């Protein structure tokens, strides 16, 4: 609850906050592909003295995503904008489910953030869209 308030406050005033541990979501964004609106957002997770991990989620706005139409790829960045690791593309496995993809784990203290990639099926391939960035989380 407090982390959510601090995150919202920091976004409103342009500050970058660092958190001891937990999870921080980025802003939900929408993109349009082949007649469908998609929702997407990134998350960064940290565990004290253990790991950092990024996640990206994607699905039709309002639900009902056709199987395989939404894709996602988690990406974990350092505070100096270095792409530390990137996961593989993952797609929603069934009707109405969402796509969720994770980056690899990183096992060092740092200020981390997530800026993922979402994918939408256009009838013959996928269009890629970048999520918003999460607020920094780290120094765990």
Coordinates of C-alpha atoms in Angstrom, one line a residue:
X1 CA 0.0 0.0 0.0
X2 CA 2.7 2.5 1.0
X3 CA 4.9 1.4 -2.0
X4 CA 1.9 2.0 -4.3
X5 CA 1.4 5.5 -2.9
X6 CA 5.1 6.3 -3.2
X7 CA 5.2 5.0 -6.8
X8 CA 2.1 7.0 -7.8
X9 CA 3.4 10.2 -6.1
X10 CA 6.8 9.8 -7.8
X11 CA 5.2 9.3 -11.2
X12 CA 3.0 12.4 -10.7
X13 CA 6.0 14.6 -9.9
X14 CA 8.6 13.1 -12.2
X15 CA 10.8 11.6 -9.5
X16 CA 12.4 8.2 -9.6
X17 CA 11.9 6.2 -6.4
X18 CA 14.0 3.3 -5.2
X19 CA 12.3 0.6 -3.1
X20 CA 13.8 -2.0 -0.8
X21 CA 12.0 -5.0 -2.2
X22 CA 8.6 -6.1 -3.6
X23 CA 7.0 -5.4 -6.9
X24 CA 6.3 -2.2 -8.9
X25 CA 4.0 -2.0 -11.9
X26 CA 4.5 0.5 -14.7
X27 CA 1.5 2.4 -16.2
X28 CA -1.0 0.5 -18.2
X29 CA -0.8 1.4 -21.9
X30 CA -3.0 0.5 -24.8
X31 CA -2.1 -0.3 -28.4
X32 CA -4.3 -1.1 -31.4
X33 CA -3.7 -4.0 -33.9
X34 CA -6.0 -5.4 -36.6
X35 CA -9.2 -4.2 -35.0
X36 CA -8.4 -4.9 -31.4
X37 CA -7.2 -2.8 -28.5
X38 CA -4.7 -4.4 -26.2
X39 CA -3.7 -3.5 -22.6
X40 CA -0.1 -3.9 -21.6
X41 CA 2.1 -3.1 -18.6
X42 CA 5.5 -4.0 -17.1
X43 CA 6.4 -5.1 -13.6
X44 CA 9.8 -5.3 -11.8
X45 CA 10.2 -7.6 -8.8
X46 CA 13.1 -7.7 -6.3
X47 CA 13.7 -9.9 -3.3
X48 CA 16.1 -8.6 -0.6
X49 CA 19.6 -10.0 -1.0
X50 CA 18.4 -12.4 -3.6
X51 CA 17.2 -11.4 -7.1
X52 CA 15.6 -9.0 -9.6
X53 CA 13.2 -10.0 -12.3
X54 CA 11.0 -8.2 -14.9
X55 CA 7.6 -9.1 -16.2
X56 CA 5.4 -7.9 -19.1
X57 CA 1.7 -8.7 -19.6
X58 CA -0.5 -8.2 -22.6
X59 CA -4.2 -9.0 -23.4
X60 CA -7.3 -7.6 -25.2
X61 CA -8.8 -4.6 -23.5
X62 CA -11.8 -5.9 -21.6
X63 CA -10.7 -9.6 -21.9
X64 CA -11.6 -12.3 -24.4
X65 CA -8.1 -12.4 -26.1
X66 CA -8.0 -15.1 -28.8
X67 CA -5.4 -17.8 -28.1
X68 CA -2.0 -16.8 -29.3
X69 CA -3.0 -13.2 -30.3
X70 CA -1.3 -11.4 -27.4
X71 CA 2.5 -11.7 -26.9
X72 CA 4.9 -10.3 -24.3
X73 CA 8.6 -10.2 -23.6
X74 CA 10.0 -9.1 -20.2
X75 CA 13.1 -6.9 -20.2
X76 CA 15.2 -5.9 -17.2
X77 CA 17.2 -2.6 -17.2
X78 CA 19.7 -1.0 -14.9
X79 CA 19.2 2.6 -13.7
X80 CA 21.8 3.8 -16.3
X81 CA 19.6 2.4 -19.1
X82 CA 21.6 -0.7 -19.8
X83 CA 19.5 -3.7 -21.0
X84 CA 20.7 -6.3 -18.5
X85 CA 18.6 -9.3 -19.7
X86 CA 15.6 -10.1 -21.9
X87 CA 13.2 -13.0 -21.8
X88 CA 11.7 -14.8 -24.7
X89 CA 8.4 -14.0 -26.4
X90 CA 5.5 -15.7 -24.7
X91 CA 1.9 -15.8 -26.0
X92 CA -1.4 -16.2 -24.3
X93 CA -2.1 -19.9 -24.2
X94 CA -5.9 -20.0 -24.3
X95 CA -9.0 -18.0 -25.1
X96 CA -9.4 -15.2 -22.6
X97 CA -6.0 -15.6 -21.0
X98 CA -3.2 -13.0 -21.0
X99 CA 0.3 -13.3 -22.3
X100 CA 3.0 -12.9 -19.6
X101 CA 6.7 -13.1 -20.1
X102 CA 9.6 -12.8 -17.6
X103 CA 13.2 -11.7 -18.1
X104 CA 16.0 -13.7 -16.7
X105 CA 16.9 -13.3 -13.0
X106 CA 19.7 -11.0 -11.9
X107 CA 21.4 -11.7 -8.5
X108 CA 23.1 -8.5 -7.7
X109 CA 22.0 -5.3 -5.8
X110 CA 21.2 -2.5 -8.2
X111 CA 18.5 0.0 -9.1
X112 CA 16.4 -2.0 -11.6
X113 CA 13.4 -1.1 -13.9
X114 CA 11.4 -2.9 -16.5
X115 CA 10.5 -1.7 -20.0
X116 CA 8.9 -4.6 -21.8
X117 CA 7.7 -5.4 -25.3
X118 CA 4.1 -6.4 -26.1
X119 CA 3.0 -8.1 -29.3
X120 CA -0.3 -8.2 -31.1
X121 CA -1.3 -10.5 -34.0
X122 CA -2.1 -8.6 -37.2
X123 CA -3.3 -11.6 -39.3
X124 CA 0.0 -12.5 -40.8
X125 CA 2.5 -11.7 -38.1
X126 CA 3.0 -9.7 -34.9
X127 CA 3.3 -6.0 -34.3
X128 CA 5.6 -5.0 -31.4
X129 CA 4.9 -2.2 -28.9
X130 CA 7.0 -1.0 -26.0
X131 CA 5.4 -0.7 -22.6
X132 CA 5.9 2.3 -20.3
X133 CA 8.8 2.0 -17.9
X134 CA 8.4 1.1 -14.3
X135 CA 9.8 3.3 -11.6
X136 CA 13.2 2.2 -10.4
X137 CA 13.2 -0.5 -7.8
X138 CA 16.3 -1.9 -6.2
X139 CA 19.3 -1.5 -3.9
X140 CA 17.9 -4.6 -2.2

